[in-house]
Short mmCIF file of C-alpha atoms in Angstrom, two decimals:
data_model
loop_
_atom_site.label_atom_id
_atom_site.label_comp_id
_atom_site.label_asym_id
_atom_site.label_seq_id
_atom_site.Cartn_x
_atom_site.Cartn_y
_atom_site.Cartn_z
CA UNK A 253 1.60 49.75 27.64
CA UNK A 254 4.52 47.40 27.20
CA UNK A 255 4.87 44.88 24.37
CA UNK A 256 5.86 41.23 24.60
CA UNK A 257 9.20 40.52 26.21
CA UNK A 258 12.06 40.10 23.81
CA UNK A 259 13.47 36.57 23.67
CA UNK A 260 16.82 36.09 25.38
CA UNK A 261 19.61 36.34 22.83
CA UNK A 262 21.31 33.01 22.17
CA UNK A 263 24.12 32.04 19.83
CA UNK A 264 22.11 29.48 17.87
CA UNK A 265 23.39 28.51 14.44
CA UNK A 266 20.42 28.51 12.04
CA UNK A 267 20.31 26.95 8.58
CA UNK A 268 20.53 29.59 5.81
CA UNK A 269 17.16 31.34 5.73
CA UNK A 270 15.96 29.41 8.77
CA UNK A 271 13.89 26.27 8.53
CA UNK A 272 11.10 24.15 9.91
CA UNK A 273 10.87 22.68 13.37
CA UNK A 274 8.60 19.69 13.86
CA UNK A 275 7.30 19.93 17.42
CA UNK A 276 5.52 17.25 19.43
CA UNK A 277 3.05 19.49 21.25
CA UNK A 278 2.08 18.33 24.75
CA UNK A 279 -1.41 18.66 26.20
CA UNK A 280 -2.27 21.71 28.26
CA UNK A 281 -0.84 24.45 26.06
CA UNK A 282 -2.01 26.34 23.00
CA UNK A 283 -0.28 26.40 19.63
CA UNK A 284 0.56 30.05 20.35
CA UNK A 285 2.18 28.95 23.62
CA UNK A 286 4.42 26.59 21.64
CA UNK A 287 5.47 29.44 19.34
CA UNK A 288 6.39 31.47 22.42
CA UNK A 289 8.36 28.56 23.85
CA UNK A 290 10.34 28.15 20.61
CA UNK A 291 11.08 31.88 20.61
CA UNK A 292 12.44 31.55 24.14
CA UNK A 293 14.46 28.40 23.48
CA UNK A 294 16.06 29.67 20.27
CA UNK A 295 16.20 33.36 21.20
CA UNK A 296 14.30 34.35 18.04
CA UNK A 297 11.27 36.53 17.38
CA UNK A 298 10.50 35.44 13.82
CA UNK A 299 8.59 32.23 14.55
CA UNK A 300 5.25 31.03 13.18
CA UNK A 301 3.18 27.87 12.94
CA UNK A 302 0.85 26.08 10.54
CA UNK A 303 -2.29 24.23 11.61
CA UNK A 304 -3.58 25.05 15.09
CA UNK A 305 -3.99 22.29 17.67
CA UNK A 306 -6.47 22.65 20.54
CA UNK A 307 -4.99 22.81 24.07
CA UNK A 308 -6.25 19.28 24.82
CA UNK A 309 -4.58 17.85 21.71
CA UNK A 310 -1.04 16.55 21.40
CA UNK A 311 1.17 15.76 18.45
CA UNK A 312 2.70 17.34 15.41
CA UNK A 313 2.83 21.11 15.12
CA UNK A 314 4.82 22.50 12.19
CA UNK A 315 6.84 25.54 13.26
CA UNK A 316 8.84 27.82 10.96
CA UNK A 317 11.67 30.12 12.03
CA UNK A 318 13.35 33.10 10.42
CA UNK A 319 12.69 33.63 6.69
CA UNK A 320 11.16 30.16 6.37
CA UNK A 321 8.01 31.57 8.02
CA UNK A 322 7.14 32.91 4.56
CA UNK A 323 7.06 29.34 3.24
CA UNK A 324 4.21 28.26 5.52
CA UNK A 325 1.51 29.53 3.18
CA UNK A 326 3.00 27.59 0.28
CA UNK A 327 3.88 24.22 1.81
CA UNK A 328 1.56 21.35 0.93
CA UNK A 329 0.19 20.78 4.45
CA UNK A 330 -3.45 20.23 3.53
CA UNK A 331 -3.89 16.58 4.54
CA UNK A 332 -3.44 15.40 8.11
CA UNK A 333 -3.66 12.22 10.17
CA UNK A 334 -5.04 11.97 13.71
CA UNK A 335 -5.44 9.31 16.36
CA UNK A 336 -8.44 10.01 18.57
CA UNK A 337 -10.72 8.58 21.22
CA UNK A 338 -14.46 9.25 21.02
CA UNK A 339 -16.72 8.78 24.03
CA UNK A 340 -20.28 7.94 23.07
CA UNK A 341 -23.08 8.69 25.52
CA UNK A 342 -22.00 12.13 26.72
CA UNK A 343 -22.17 15.48 24.89
CA UNK A 344 -20.23 18.64 25.81
CA UNK A 345 -20.58 22.25 24.71
CA UNK A 346 -17.15 22.18 23.02
CA UNK A 347 -17.47 18.64 21.62
CA UNK A 348 -14.34 17.65 23.55
CA UNK A 349 -13.32 16.85 27.12
CA UNK A 350 -12.41 20.47 27.88
CA UNK A 351 -16.06 21.52 27.65
CA UNK A 352 -18.98 21.29 30.07
CA UNK A 353 -21.32 18.31 29.88
CA UNK A 354 -24.63 19.34 28.31
CA UNK A 355 -26.32 15.95 27.87
CA UNK A 356 -25.96 12.38 29.07
CA UNK A 357 -27.72 9.56 27.24
CA UNK A 358 -29.77 6.87 28.93
CA UNK A 359 -27.38 4.00 29.80
CA UNK A 360 -29.72 1.45 28.25
CA UNK A 361 -29.74 3.38 24.98
CA UNK A 362 -25.94 3.54 24.96
CA UNK A 363 -25.65 -0.18 25.71
CA UNK A 364 -27.91 -0.92 22.74
CA UNK A 365 -25.39 0.55 20.25
CA UNK A 366 -23.78 -2.44 18.55
CA UNK A 367 -20.69 -2.76 16.38
CA UNK A 368 -22.67 -2.77 13.12
CA UNK A 369 -24.34 0.53 14.00
CA UNK A 370 -20.97 1.93 14.98
CA UNK A 371 -19.37 0.92 11.68
CA UNK A 372 -22.31 2.28 9.67
CA UNK A 373 -22.12 5.59 11.53
CA UNK A 374 -18.39 5.90 10.88
CA UNK A 375 -18.82 5.03 7.19
CA UNK A 376 -21.47 7.74 6.80
CA UNK A 377 -18.94 10.32 8.03
CA UNK A 378 -16.26 9.31 5.53
CA UNK A 379 -15.73 11.02 2.18
CA UNK A 380 -16.78 14.48 0.98
CA UNK A 381 -18.81 16.07 3.78
CA UNK A 382 -20.50 19.32 4.72
CA UNK A 383 -19.35 19.70 8.32
CA UNK A 384 -20.54 22.18 10.93
CA UNK A 385 -17.53 23.26 13.02
CA UNK A 386 -17.74 23.25 16.79
CA UNK A 387 -19.18 26.49 18.16
CA UNK A 388 -16.20 26.63 20.53
CA UNK A 389 -13.68 27.29 17.77
CA UNK A 390 -11.37 30.02 16.50
CA UNK A 391 -13.57 30.74 13.48
CA UNK A 392 -14.48 34.43 13.32
CA UNK A 393 -18.12 35.53 13.36
CA UNK A 394 -18.55 39.22 12.49
CA UNK A 395 -14.96 39.91 13.51
CA UNK A 396 -14.96 37.97 16.81
CA UNK A 397 -13.81 34.43 17.53
CA UNK A 398 -16.68 32.01 17.94
CA UNK A 399 -15.33 30.79 21.29
CA UNK A 400 -15.32 34.36 22.63
CA UNK A 401 -18.98 34.75 21.71
CA UNK A 402 -19.86 31.42 23.35
CA UNK A 403 -18.00 32.40 26.53
CA UNK A 404 -19.96 35.68 26.54
CA UNK A 405 -23.19 33.67 26.62
CA UNK A 406 -24.13 34.09 22.96
CA UNK A 407 -25.68 31.37 20.84
CA UNK A 408 -23.38 30.75 17.88
CA UNK A 409 -24.50 28.90 14.76
CA UNK A 410 -21.68 28.29 12.30
CA UNK A 411 -22.30 27.46 8.66
CA UNK A 412 -21.42 24.02 7.34
CA UNK A 413 -18.28 23.91 5.21
CA UNK A 414 -16.92 21.30 2.80
CA UNK A 415 -14.28 18.93 4.18
CA UNK A 416 -12.78 15.65 3.04
CA UNK A 417 -12.42 12.71 5.41
CA UNK A 418 -10.50 10.14 3.39
CA UNK A 419 -10.17 7.67 6.28
CA UNK A 420 -12.23 7.27 9.44
CA UNK A 421 -11.75 3.86 11.00
CA UNK A 422 -11.59 2.11 14.34
CA UNK A 423 -8.16 1.00 15.52
CA UNK A 424 -9.46 -1.48 18.09
CA UNK A 425 -12.58 -2.87 19.73
CA UNK A 426 -14.98 -0.48 21.44
CA UNK A 427 -14.55 -0.29 25.21
CA UNK A 428 -17.84 -0.32 27.08
CA UNK A 429 -18.14 1.02 30.61
CA UNK A 430 -20.41 2.94 32.97
CA UNK A 431 -19.31 6.28 31.46
CA UNK A 432 -20.23 5.26 27.93
CA UNK A 433 -18.51 3.67 24.95
CA UNK A 434 -14.93 4.64 24.14
CA UNK A 435 -13.91 4.21 20.51
CA UNK A 436 -10.32 4.61 19.32
CA UNK A 437 -10.12 5.83 15.71
CA UNK A 438 -7.70 7.00 13.04
CA UNK A 439 -8.68 9.91 10.81
CA UNK A 440 -7.13 11.19 7.58
CA UNK A 441 -8.70 14.53 6.74
CA UNK A 442 -8.28 17.79 4.88
CA UNK A 443 -7.38 21.10 6.46
CA UNK A 444 -10.38 22.62 8.21
CA UNK A 445 -11.80 19.29 9.39
CA UNK A 446 -12.74 19.21 13.08
CA UNK A 447 -12.22 15.73 14.52
CA UNK A 448 -14.31 16.73 17.54
CA UNK A 449 -17.15 17.54 15.13
CA UNK A 450 -16.83 13.98 13.81
CA UNK A 451 -17.19 12.75 17.40
CA UNK A 452 -20.26 14.95 17.92
CA UNK A 453 -21.86 13.89 14.63
CA UNK A 454 -21.18 10.19 15.20
CA UNK A 455 -22.84 10.39 18.61
CA UNK A 456 -25.79 12.30 17.15
CA UNK A 457 -26.24 9.75 14.36
CA UNK A 458 -26.32 6.95 16.93
CA UNK A 459 -28.78 8.86 19.10
CA UNK A 460 -26.55 8.97 22.18
CA UNK A 461 -24.33 12.01 21.74
CA UNK A 462 -20.56 11.99 21.80
CA UNK A 463 -17.42 14.00 22.35
CA UNK A 464 -13.67 13.70 21.93
CA UNK A 465 -11.60 12.61 24.93
CA UNK A 466 -8.18 12.38 23.27
CA UNK A 467 -6.62 13.69 20.07
CA UNK A 468 -3.11 13.27 18.71
CA UNK A 469 -1.96 14.54 15.31
CA UNK A 470 0.59 12.18 13.81
CA UNK A 471 1.06 13.62 10.33
CA UNK A 472 0.85 16.95 8.49
CA UNK A 473 1.44 16.62 4.75
CA UNK A 474 4.82 14.88 4.30
CA UNK A 475 5.90 15.42 7.92
CA UNK A 476 5.32 12.96 10.80
CA UNK A 477 5.41 13.19 14.57
CA UNK A 478 8.11 10.50 14.62
CA UNK A 479 10.55 13.25 13.57
CA UNK A 480 9.24 15.81 16.07
CA UNK A 481 11.06 17.26 19.06
CA UNK A 482 9.87 18.13 22.58
CA UNK A 483 10.50 21.83 23.20
CA UNK A 484 9.37 21.75 26.84
CA UNK A 485 11.18 18.82 28.48
CA UNK A 486 8.63 18.99 31.28
CA UNK A 487 5.00 19.96 31.98
CA UNK A 488 4.20 23.22 30.13
CA UNK A 489 2.35 24.63 33.14
CA UNK A 490 5.57 24.46 35.16
CA UNK A 491 7.46 26.58 32.58
CA UNK A 492 10.52 24.29 32.52
CA UNK A 493 13.91 25.96 32.46
CA UNK A 494 15.66 26.38 29.12
CA UNK A 495 18.85 24.37 29.47
CA UNK A 496 21.84 24.23 27.15
CA UNK A 497 20.93 20.63 26.38
CA UNK A 498 17.40 21.65 25.35
CA UNK A 499 18.69 24.47 23.15
CA UNK A 500 21.09 22.05 21.46
CA UNK A 501 18.35 19.45 20.92
CA UNK A 502 15.87 21.94 19.48
CA UNK A 503 18.35 23.79 17.26
CA UNK A 504 19.74 20.46 16.06
CA UNK A 505 16.25 19.38 15.01
CA UNK A 506 15.76 22.33 12.64
CA UNK A 507 15.05 21.15 9.11
CA UNK A 508 16.67 23.50 6.56
CA UNK A 509 14.12 25.21 4.34
CA UNK A 510 15.52 23.59 1.19
CA UNK A 511 15.22 20.11 2.73
CA UNK A 512 11.65 20.80 3.85
CA UNK A 513 10.73 21.95 0.35
CA UNK A 514 12.23 18.79 -1.17
CA UNK A 515 9.92 16.73 1.03
CA UNK A 516 6.85 18.80 0.25
CA UNK A 517 7.10 19.36 -3.53
CA UNK A 518 8.24 17.68 -6.74
CA UNK A 519 11.77 18.83 -7.61
CA UNK A 520 12.93 20.33 -10.92
CA UNK A 521 16.56 21.22 -11.64
CA UNK A 522 17.21 24.32 -13.75
CA UNK A 523 20.36 25.37 -15.56
CA UNK A 524 22.41 28.42 -14.59
CA UNK A 525 20.66 30.82 -16.97
CA UNK A 526 17.22 29.63 -15.91
CA UNK A 527 18.21 29.94 -12.25
CA UNK A 528 19.11 33.60 -12.76
CA UNK A 529 15.93 34.32 -14.70
CA UNK A 530 13.61 32.53 -12.28
CA UNK A 531 15.37 34.03 -9.27
CA UNK A 532 14.68 37.50 -10.67
CA UNK A 533 11.04 36.80 -11.42
CA UNK A 534 11.39 36.13 -15.12
CA UNK A 535 9.69 33.22 -16.84
CA UNK A 536 11.56 30.12 -17.98
CA UNK A 537 10.57 27.07 -20.09
CA UNK A 538 7.89 24.90 -18.48
CA UNK A 539 9.00 21.83 -16.53
CA UNK A 540 6.03 19.68 -17.51
CA UNK A 541 5.08 19.06 -13.87
CA UNK A 542 1.58 19.46 -12.39
CA UNK A 543 0.92 22.03 -9.69
CA UNK A 544 3.64 23.77 -7.69
CA UNK A 545 7.17 22.38 -7.73
CA UNK A 546 10.54 23.34 -6.28
CA UNK A 547 13.18 24.67 -8.66
CA UNK A 548 16.79 23.99 -7.62
CA UNK A 549 19.96 24.97 -9.44
CA UNK A 550 22.67 22.49 -10.38
CA UNK A 551 24.48 23.04 -7.08
CA UNK A 552 21.38 22.02 -5.12
CA UNK A 553 20.41 25.52 -4.01
CA UNK A 554 16.70 26.31 -3.80
CA UNK A 555 15.79 29.06 -6.26
CA UNK A 556 12.01 29.27 -6.08
CA UNK A 557 8.70 27.52 -5.93
CA UNK A 558 7.30 27.59 -9.45
CA UNK A 559 4.41 26.38 -11.56
CA UNK A 560 3.88 25.89 -15.27
CA UNK A 561 1.74 28.39 -17.13
CA UNK A 562 1.35 27.03 -20.63
CA UNK A 563 4.73 26.67 -22.32
CA UNK A 564 6.45 28.70 -19.61
CA UNK A 565 7.01 28.48 -15.87
CA UNK A 566 6.65 31.35 -13.43
CA UNK A 567 7.82 31.88 -9.89
CA UNK A 568 5.24 31.38 -7.14
CA UNK A 569 7.62 32.21 -4.30
CA UNK A 570 11.19 33.36 -4.82
CA UNK A 571 13.80 32.10 -2.38
CA UNK A 572 17.20 32.89 -3.91
CA UNK A 573 18.31 35.26 -6.66
CA UNK A 574 21.64 34.18 -8.22
CA UNK A 575 23.88 36.94 -9.53
#
């Protein structure tokens, strides 16, 4: 049995320790596909991502390369923003347009949904919620992905989990047509929130069913899709060629790890002695900052992610150990 093909070697100049790549994911490919594409474009194997996007979805996918992959578990990427379109009147087995239609509401019942009902339904799905994820999801049930069990014909019932939807609002008037009501929305939500579950639950609350027809992620923590790069330069299904221009564009878009950390955490500057101690895992005087912060030395080099523990600070993730 052969393993995955090694990426073609390229002479790409990486920032020290690697960095983050903000990718504008196109529709029609998985997040894993994007990782594979970045490996091919940059000629690297050490590539990872944070925050999976469904194949139908587009928008911001945070990719890390080289040693920066170890930062992914520490970066503050817990709150996200989405633009989405919900179609009321039709339900699917996946709660999005990639699934099979399982129910269609009576047109008269759909037409009876007015703007006040719509606003009330959206308001009820804003705040601290217990949300049931879509059965067609990557959540594991007894060691197997839920979507694999569904595809095998099993009935999957996932437990509700706490999520935070801090904003769920319409971005324009509802569009009414023979296929149902299309509602464009913006959603700010915590990690683990399924926007397609919001579409399903809104439709259920209104008595007509609903599913997601479009989803675009525009923000992950401090990073936005406005700064993202296209790593395909063509339809993903056509496997576009990797040109020198594409390699230059993608490698030029790499955000050095230290710069990414500055955007994601409060910054604390330590003196030379403290830099040595912290870099070698020893405790230093507390910075007086809440939560995790980034410790830089006086030259601007990232030493570690740290947090206060009483009167002292300890390293959470060491990046550089000065001599």
